[in-house]
Short mmCIF file of C-alpha atoms in Angstrom, two decimals:
data_model
loop_
_atom_site.label_atom_id
_atom_site.label_comp_id
_atom_site.label_asym_id
_atom_site.label_seq_id
_atom_site.Cartn_x
_atom_site.Cartn_y
_atom_site.Cartn_z
CA MET A 1 -56.55 -4.94 41.44
CA SER A 2 -55.77 -2.45 44.16
CA SER A 3 -54.05 -5.08 46.28
CA LEU A 4 -51.82 -6.05 43.32
CA ASN A 5 -50.74 -2.44 42.87
CA GLN A 6 -49.88 -2.15 46.50
CA GLY A 7 -47.88 -5.36 46.41
CA THR A 8 -45.73 -4.28 43.48
CA ARG A 9 -45.29 -0.62 44.35
CA GLY A 10 -41.94 -1.21 46.06
CA THR A 11 -40.42 -3.06 43.09
CA GLN A 12 -41.46 -0.80 40.25
CA VAL A 13 -38.73 -0.44 37.59
CA LYS A 14 -38.06 2.99 36.20
CA PRO A 15 -38.26 3.23 32.40
CA ARG A 16 -34.77 2.95 30.89
CA ARG A 17 -33.62 6.21 29.39
CA SER A 18 -32.90 5.62 25.71
CA SER A 19 -29.66 6.76 24.14
CA PRO A 20 -29.77 10.10 22.32
CA THR A 21 -30.64 9.80 18.64
CA LEU A 22 -29.97 11.76 15.47
CA GLU A 23 -33.42 13.31 15.92
CA ASP A 24 -32.42 14.54 19.38
CA VAL A 25 -29.26 16.12 18.00
CA ALA A 26 -31.22 17.69 15.14
CA ALA A 27 -33.81 19.17 17.51
CA LEU A 28 -31.24 20.64 19.85
CA SER A 29 -29.05 22.08 17.08
CA GLY A 30 -32.01 23.43 15.10
CA VAL A 31 -31.29 21.62 11.84
CA SER A 32 -32.73 18.65 9.98
CA ARG A 33 -31.89 15.02 10.68
CA SER A 34 -30.29 14.68 7.25
CA THR A 35 -28.01 17.64 7.95
CA VAL A 36 -26.85 16.00 11.17
CA SER A 37 -26.24 12.76 9.30
CA ARG A 38 -24.13 14.54 6.67
CA ALA A 39 -22.09 16.34 9.30
CA ILE A 40 -21.35 13.12 11.19
CA ASN A 41 -20.78 10.81 8.23
CA GLY A 42 -18.51 13.09 6.24
CA GLY A 43 -20.74 13.40 3.24
CA ALA A 44 -21.71 16.73 1.70
CA ARG A 45 -20.15 19.60 3.57
CA VAL A 46 -22.15 21.75 6.00
CA SER A 47 -21.36 25.33 6.99
CA ALA A 48 -18.96 26.00 9.82
CA ARG A 49 -21.78 27.55 11.86
CA THR A 50 -24.01 24.54 11.40
CA GLN A 51 -21.16 22.14 12.17
CA ALA A 52 -20.44 24.03 15.39
CA ALA A 53 -24.09 23.84 16.46
CA ILE A 54 -24.21 20.11 15.75
CA ASP A 55 -20.93 19.50 17.61
CA ALA A 56 -22.26 21.41 20.61
CA ALA A 57 -25.48 19.37 20.61
CA ILE A 58 -23.54 16.11 20.36
CA GLY A 59 -21.43 17.13 23.34
CA GLU A 60 -24.40 18.19 25.43
CA LEU A 61 -26.40 15.04 24.72
CA GLY A 62 -23.49 12.62 24.88
CA PHE A 63 -24.45 11.29 21.46
CA THR A 64 -22.29 8.48 20.07
CA PRO A 65 -22.57 7.77 16.32
CA ASN A 66 -23.47 4.22 15.37
CA ARG A 67 -20.32 3.07 13.57
CA ALA A 68 -22.05 0.08 12.02
CA ALA A 69 -24.82 2.24 10.59
CA ARG A 70 -22.27 4.76 9.37
CA SER A 71 -20.32 2.03 7.61
CA LEU A 72 -23.48 0.81 5.87
CA ALA A 73 -24.36 4.33 4.82
CA THR A 74 -20.92 5.17 3.44
CA SER A 75 -19.85 1.68 2.27
CA ARG A 76 -16.73 2.07 4.37
CA ALA A 77 -15.11 -0.02 7.06
CA ASP A 78 -13.52 2.98 8.81
CA SER A 79 -10.32 0.93 9.03
CA ILE A 80 -7.01 0.81 7.20
CA ALA A 81 -4.43 -1.98 7.22
CA LEU A 82 -0.71 -1.81 7.91
CA VAL A 83 0.72 -4.74 5.96
CA ILE A 84 4.13 -6.04 7.06
CA PRO A 85 5.18 -9.09 5.03
CA GLU A 86 7.72 -10.09 7.68
CA PRO A 87 7.63 -12.73 10.45
CA ASP A 88 6.51 -11.37 13.81
CA GLY A 89 9.88 -12.24 15.37
CA ARG A 90 11.54 -9.49 13.37
CA VAL A 91 8.68 -7.01 13.67
CA LEU A 92 8.76 -7.16 17.47
CA VAL A 93 12.49 -6.34 17.81
CA ASP A 94 13.19 -3.88 14.98
CA PRO A 95 12.66 -0.20 15.99
CA PHE A 96 11.79 0.56 12.36
CA PHE A 97 8.36 -0.99 12.79
CA ALA A 98 7.68 0.70 16.12
CA MET A 99 8.47 4.07 14.57
CA THR A 100 6.28 3.25 11.57
CA LEU A 101 3.36 2.46 13.89
CA ASN A 102 4.04 5.67 15.78
CA GLY A 103 3.82 7.79 12.65
CA ILE A 104 0.61 6.13 11.44
CA THR A 105 -1.19 6.33 14.78
CA GLU A 106 -0.22 10.01 15.07
CA SER A 107 -1.87 10.75 11.73
CA LEU A 108 -5.04 8.86 12.72
CA ALA A 109 -5.35 10.48 16.16
CA ASP A 110 -8.01 13.01 15.11
CA THR A 111 -10.00 10.55 13.00
CA GLU A 112 -12.32 7.64 13.70
CA VAL A 113 -10.25 5.37 11.47
CA GLN A 114 -8.95 2.21 13.11
CA LEU A 115 -5.67 0.49 12.26
CA VAL A 116 -5.51 -3.22 11.48
CA LEU A 117 -2.06 -4.86 11.63
CA LEU A 118 -1.39 -7.66 9.13
CA MET A 119 1.88 -9.56 9.54
CA ALA A 120 3.04 -12.54 7.54
CA ARG A 121 2.93 -15.74 9.55
CA LYS A 122 5.49 -18.45 8.95
CA GLY A 123 4.72 -20.23 5.68
CA GLU A 124 1.89 -17.85 4.85
CA LYS A 125 1.47 -16.87 1.22
CA ALA A 126 0.83 -13.31 0.11
CA GLY A 127 -2.48 -14.43 -1.40
CA GLN A 128 -3.98 -14.80 2.06
CA ILE A 129 -3.26 -11.17 2.86
CA ILE A 130 -4.60 -10.06 -0.52
CA ARG A 131 -7.86 -11.93 0.05
CA TYR A 132 -8.29 -10.20 3.39
CA LEU A 133 -7.61 -6.78 1.87
CA ARG A 134 -10.13 -7.40 -0.89
CA SER A 135 -12.85 -8.68 1.44
CA GLY A 136 -14.08 -5.24 2.48
CA HIS A 137 -12.62 -5.30 5.99
CA VAL A 138 -10.50 -2.19 5.31
CA ASP A 139 -10.72 0.94 3.16
CA GLY A 140 -7.04 1.00 2.21
CA ALA A 141 -3.58 -0.35 3.02
CA ILE A 142 -0.10 0.84 3.89
CA VAL A 143 2.61 -1.67 2.95
CA VAL A 144 6.07 -1.61 4.52
CA SER A 145 9.17 -3.85 4.31
CA HIS A 146 8.04 -5.59 1.14
CA HIS A 147 10.28 -7.91 -0.86
CA LYS A 148 10.77 -8.51 -4.57
CA ALA A 149 8.99 -11.86 -4.54
CA ASP A 150 5.89 -10.44 -2.82
CA ALA A 151 2.78 -10.48 -4.94
CA LEU A 152 1.53 -7.42 -3.07
CA GLU A 153 2.77 -4.84 -5.56
CA ILE A 154 1.17 -6.42 -8.61
CA GLU A 155 -2.05 -7.37 -6.82
CA LEU A 156 -2.57 -3.95 -5.27
CA ALA A 157 -1.72 -2.12 -8.50
CA ASP A 158 -4.60 -3.95 -10.17
CA ALA A 159 -7.02 -3.73 -7.23
CA PRO A 160 -9.51 -0.91 -6.56
CA LEU A 161 -8.31 -0.73 -2.95
CA PRO A 162 -6.21 2.42 -2.27
CA ALA A 163 -2.68 1.58 -1.14
CA VAL A 164 0.52 3.43 -0.27
CA PHE A 165 3.93 1.77 0.04
CA ILE A 166 6.60 2.90 2.50
CA GLY A 167 9.67 2.17 0.41
CA ARG A 168 10.04 2.22 -3.35
CA PRO A 169 8.26 -0.72 -5.00
CA TRP A 170 10.23 -2.95 -7.33
CA HIS A 171 7.69 -2.62 -10.12
CA GLY A 172 7.22 0.87 -11.48
CA ARG A 173 3.62 0.13 -12.39
CA GLN A 174 1.11 2.90 -12.80
CA GLY A 175 -1.07 3.26 -9.73
CA LEU A 176 1.61 2.39 -7.18
CA VAL A 177 2.06 5.27 -4.75
CA PHE A 178 4.96 5.33 -2.30
CA VAL A 179 6.86 7.30 0.32
CA ASP A 180 10.60 6.80 0.68
CA THR A 181 13.94 8.35 1.44
CA ASP A 182 16.59 8.68 -1.26
CA ASN A 183 18.48 5.55 -0.27
CA TYR A 184 20.92 5.77 -3.19
CA THR A 185 22.12 9.22 -2.10
CA GLY A 186 22.22 8.00 1.50
CA GLY A 187 24.69 5.26 0.58
CA LEU A 188 26.64 7.78 -1.49
CA LEU A 189 26.93 10.15 1.48
CA ALA A 190 28.23 7.35 3.71
CA ALA A 191 30.95 6.36 1.22
CA ARG A 192 31.94 9.97 0.56
CA HIS A 193 32.28 10.64 4.28
CA LEU A 194 34.52 7.64 4.89
CA ALA A 195 36.65 8.28 1.82
CA GLY A 196 36.92 11.96 2.76
CA ARG A 197 38.24 10.98 6.20
CA GLY A 198 41.07 9.08 4.54
CA TYR A 199 39.84 5.50 4.85
CA ARG A 200 40.85 3.32 1.91
CA ARG A 201 39.74 -0.24 2.63
CA ILE A 202 36.00 0.29 2.99
CA ALA A 203 33.60 -2.66 3.20
CA THR A 204 29.82 -2.79 3.56
CA VAL A 205 27.21 -4.87 5.34
CA THR A 206 24.15 -4.83 3.11
CA GLY A 207 20.47 -5.49 3.67
CA PRO A 208 18.52 -8.23 1.87
CA ALA A 209 19.15 -8.15 -1.88
CA ASP A 210 15.42 -8.52 -2.55
CA MET A 211 14.54 -5.14 -0.98
CA THR A 212 14.83 -1.87 -2.90
CA ALA A 213 16.21 0.06 0.09
CA ALA A 214 19.10 -2.38 0.45
CA GLN A 215 19.83 -2.37 -3.27
CA ASP A 216 19.78 1.43 -3.53
CA ARG A 217 22.01 1.95 -0.49
CA THR A 218 24.57 -0.52 -1.86
CA GLU A 219 24.58 1.08 -5.30
CA GLY A 220 25.05 4.54 -3.77
CA TRP A 221 27.93 3.25 -1.63
CA ARG A 222 29.65 1.74 -4.69
CA ALA A 223 29.24 5.03 -6.57
CA GLY A 224 30.84 6.92 -3.68
CA LEU A 225 33.84 4.58 -3.71
CA ALA A 226 34.19 5.00 -7.46
CA GLU A 227 34.20 8.81 -7.08
CA ALA A 228 37.17 8.48 -4.72
CA GLY A 229 38.99 6.02 -6.98
CA LEU A 230 38.48 3.16 -4.51
CA VAL A 231 37.30 -0.41 -4.91
CA SER A 232 35.20 -2.41 -2.49
CA ALA A 233 36.98 -4.16 0.36
CA GLY A 234 34.07 -6.58 0.59
CA ALA A 235 30.28 -6.81 0.85
CA GLU A 236 28.24 -9.22 2.95
CA SER A 237 24.51 -9.31 3.66
CA GLY A 238 23.34 -8.82 7.24
CA HIS A 239 19.58 -9.06 6.49
CA PHE A 240 18.81 -5.85 8.45
CA THR A 241 19.26 -7.62 11.83
CA THR A 242 21.81 -7.26 14.63
CA GLU A 243 22.72 -10.95 14.48
CA GLY A 244 23.08 -10.77 10.72
CA GLY A 245 25.29 -7.69 10.99
CA ALA A 246 27.60 -9.46 13.42
CA ALA A 247 27.89 -12.55 11.21
CA ALA A 248 28.56 -10.41 8.13
CA ALA A 249 31.26 -8.41 9.93
CA ALA A 250 32.99 -11.61 11.01
CA ARG A 251 33.05 -12.87 7.42
CA LEU A 252 34.41 -9.56 6.14
CA LEU A 253 37.22 -9.41 8.70
CA ASP A 254 38.12 -13.05 8.19
CA ALA A 255 38.47 -12.39 4.45
CA ASP A 256 40.37 -9.10 4.87
CA PRO A 257 41.80 -8.19 8.30
CA GLY A 258 43.05 -4.91 6.81
CA ILE A 259 39.57 -3.35 6.48
CA ASP A 260 39.68 0.12 8.00
CA ALA A 261 36.02 1.20 7.59
CA ILE A 262 32.58 -0.42 7.32
CA PHE A 263 29.28 1.00 6.10
CA ALA A 264 26.40 -0.95 7.64
CA ALA A 265 23.15 -0.30 5.77
CA SER A 266 21.09 -0.19 8.99
CA ASP A 267 21.78 0.82 12.58
CA LEU A 268 20.73 -2.60 13.85
CA MET A 269 23.38 -4.23 11.66
CA ALA A 270 25.91 -1.60 12.76
CA LEU A 271 25.39 -2.66 16.39
CA GLY A 272 26.23 -6.22 15.39
CA VAL A 273 29.35 -5.00 13.59
CA LEU A 274 30.37 -3.01 16.66
CA THR A 275 30.10 -6.10 18.86
CA VAL A 276 32.38 -8.13 16.59
CA LEU A 277 34.94 -5.33 16.37
CA ARG A 278 35.11 -5.18 20.16
CA GLU A 279 35.41 -8.95 20.46
CA ARG A 280 38.42 -8.81 18.14
CA GLY A 281 40.09 -6.05 20.11
CA LEU A 282 39.57 -3.42 17.41
CA SER A 283 38.77 0.15 18.46
CA VAL A 284 36.18 2.36 16.74
CA PRO A 285 37.11 4.57 14.99
CA GLY A 286 40.83 4.08 15.76
CA ASP A 287 41.18 0.76 13.96
CA VAL A 288 37.91 0.57 12.02
CA ALA A 289 35.48 3.41 11.35
CA LEU A 290 31.77 2.62 11.25
CA VAL A 291 28.76 4.29 9.60
CA GLY A 292 25.16 3.10 9.98
CA TYR A 293 21.82 3.99 8.43
CA ASP A 294 18.45 5.01 9.97
CA ASN A 295 19.43 7.25 12.91
CA HIS A 296 17.48 5.21 15.44
CA GLN A 297 17.62 6.47 19.01
CA LEU A 298 20.05 3.64 19.70
CA ALA A 299 22.55 5.23 17.29
CA ALA A 300 23.07 8.19 19.60
CA SER A 301 23.21 6.04 22.74
CA SER A 302 25.74 3.49 21.44
CA LYS A 303 29.36 3.68 22.57
CA PRO A 304 30.87 5.32 20.63
CA GLY A 305 28.00 7.35 19.18
CA LEU A 306 27.16 6.03 15.71
CA THR A 307 27.65 8.16 12.63
CA THR A 308 24.60 7.38 10.52
CA VAL A 309 22.29 8.46 7.71
CA VAL A 310 18.85 9.75 8.70
CA ASN A 311 15.85 7.67 7.63
CA PRO A 312 12.81 9.76 8.72
CA MET A 313 10.60 6.78 9.50
CA VAL A 314 7.99 8.51 11.66
CA GLU A 315 7.54 11.32 9.17
CA MET A 316 7.34 8.92 6.22
CA ALA A 317 4.70 6.82 7.98
CA ARG A 318 2.72 9.92 8.87
CA ARG A 319 2.90 11.12 5.28
CA ALA A 320 1.87 7.70 3.93
CA SER A 321 -1.20 7.75 6.19
CA GLU A 322 -2.17 11.23 5.08
CA MET A 323 -1.83 10.24 1.43
CA LEU A 324 -3.91 7.11 1.94
CA LEU A 325 -6.69 8.97 3.74
CA ARG A 326 -6.80 11.53 0.95
CA GLU A 327 -7.10 8.81 -1.68
CA ILE A 328 -9.91 7.18 0.30
CA GLU A 329 -11.78 10.49 0.61
CA GLU A 330 -10.98 11.70 -2.91
CA PRO A 331 -10.53 8.70 -5.23
CA GLY A 332 -8.33 9.41 -8.24
CA SER A 333 -6.31 12.13 -6.52
CA ARG A 334 -3.28 11.23 -8.67
CA LEU A 335 -0.87 11.30 -5.76
CA GLU A 336 2.82 11.61 -6.54
CA PRO A 337 5.58 9.70 -4.69
CA ALA A 338 7.06 11.55 -1.72
CA ILE A 339 10.84 11.17 -1.45
CA TYR A 340 12.80 12.60 1.48
CA PRO A 341 16.43 13.74 1.05
CA PRO A 342 18.99 11.95 3.25
CA GLU A 343 21.16 13.61 5.86
CA LEU A 344 24.38 12.37 7.44
CA VAL A 345 24.61 12.72 11.23
CA ILE A 346 28.27 12.67 12.28
CA ARG A 347 29.15 11.21 15.67
CA GLN A 348 32.23 9.54 17.16
CA SER A 349 32.28 6.26 15.20
CA ALA A 350 33.50 7.86 11.96
#
């Protein structure tokens, strides 16, 4: 026996130090294990003094909560979904989606909530996304860039899963919560500005007709023309893309070379319009004035600087996240829609 001990003495393995537990945190902070559990899992509130003691103990011990155990205890996934029913080709190039992600991640920075991105693949039906949302993988959903034919609005209105839309839903069903800008007034401001500057043959490049933002901006623009006693010089859809804006501008100018102003319902489309105007030897705003919508960073850096309507995308996304988290924490909060007033930023293009 003694010879065996001598032979193994040089290869003895030190006992592995176990990770700190809830009991360790409780002992160091001077409270019960259940109090520590409540403080970590967001259940019943604990006093500020107790919370501070627990936080200090967690920091000293290097304790890491078991997310899986927490999820089982609270019946939560600690995740929310950002649902974008658009093909990834558009999502990857449109600054709107990058700014939306920015706003959401900012609001989640001080939480343990993870963000799951759900994008529509080519040929994918909305039902596939709905099944994922209802499977318990996420605690709630933020939906952006939805279309009239999407089943998302109806399905989520009838589902127990909390959801917030960025953009006014088509269906005014009870239970649908949304954040948006006043797109109608935004279109109205654009038309009033152009008419007030003396332009008389004003056309528009619209977004997709099956999106509420595009519809509202077009209706506001028409109302602004009517106020000034003007009629439309033409309207073509540019599908909220640069390529679509260019194609729409070409069609408008082919139909009426006398157009002296264009309202493009997104900055991306306005860049496409600007390209076509240059190709045809038309100066902006000397020959044709141009107004966009969104106030992307690219609007200020374009040549000339783009007059545009502000669409506070980061702030709207941040607000949508805050509303969703509140509904998750306090079910039945009866949240009201949040609608931001538009603002016209005047630059050199009009």
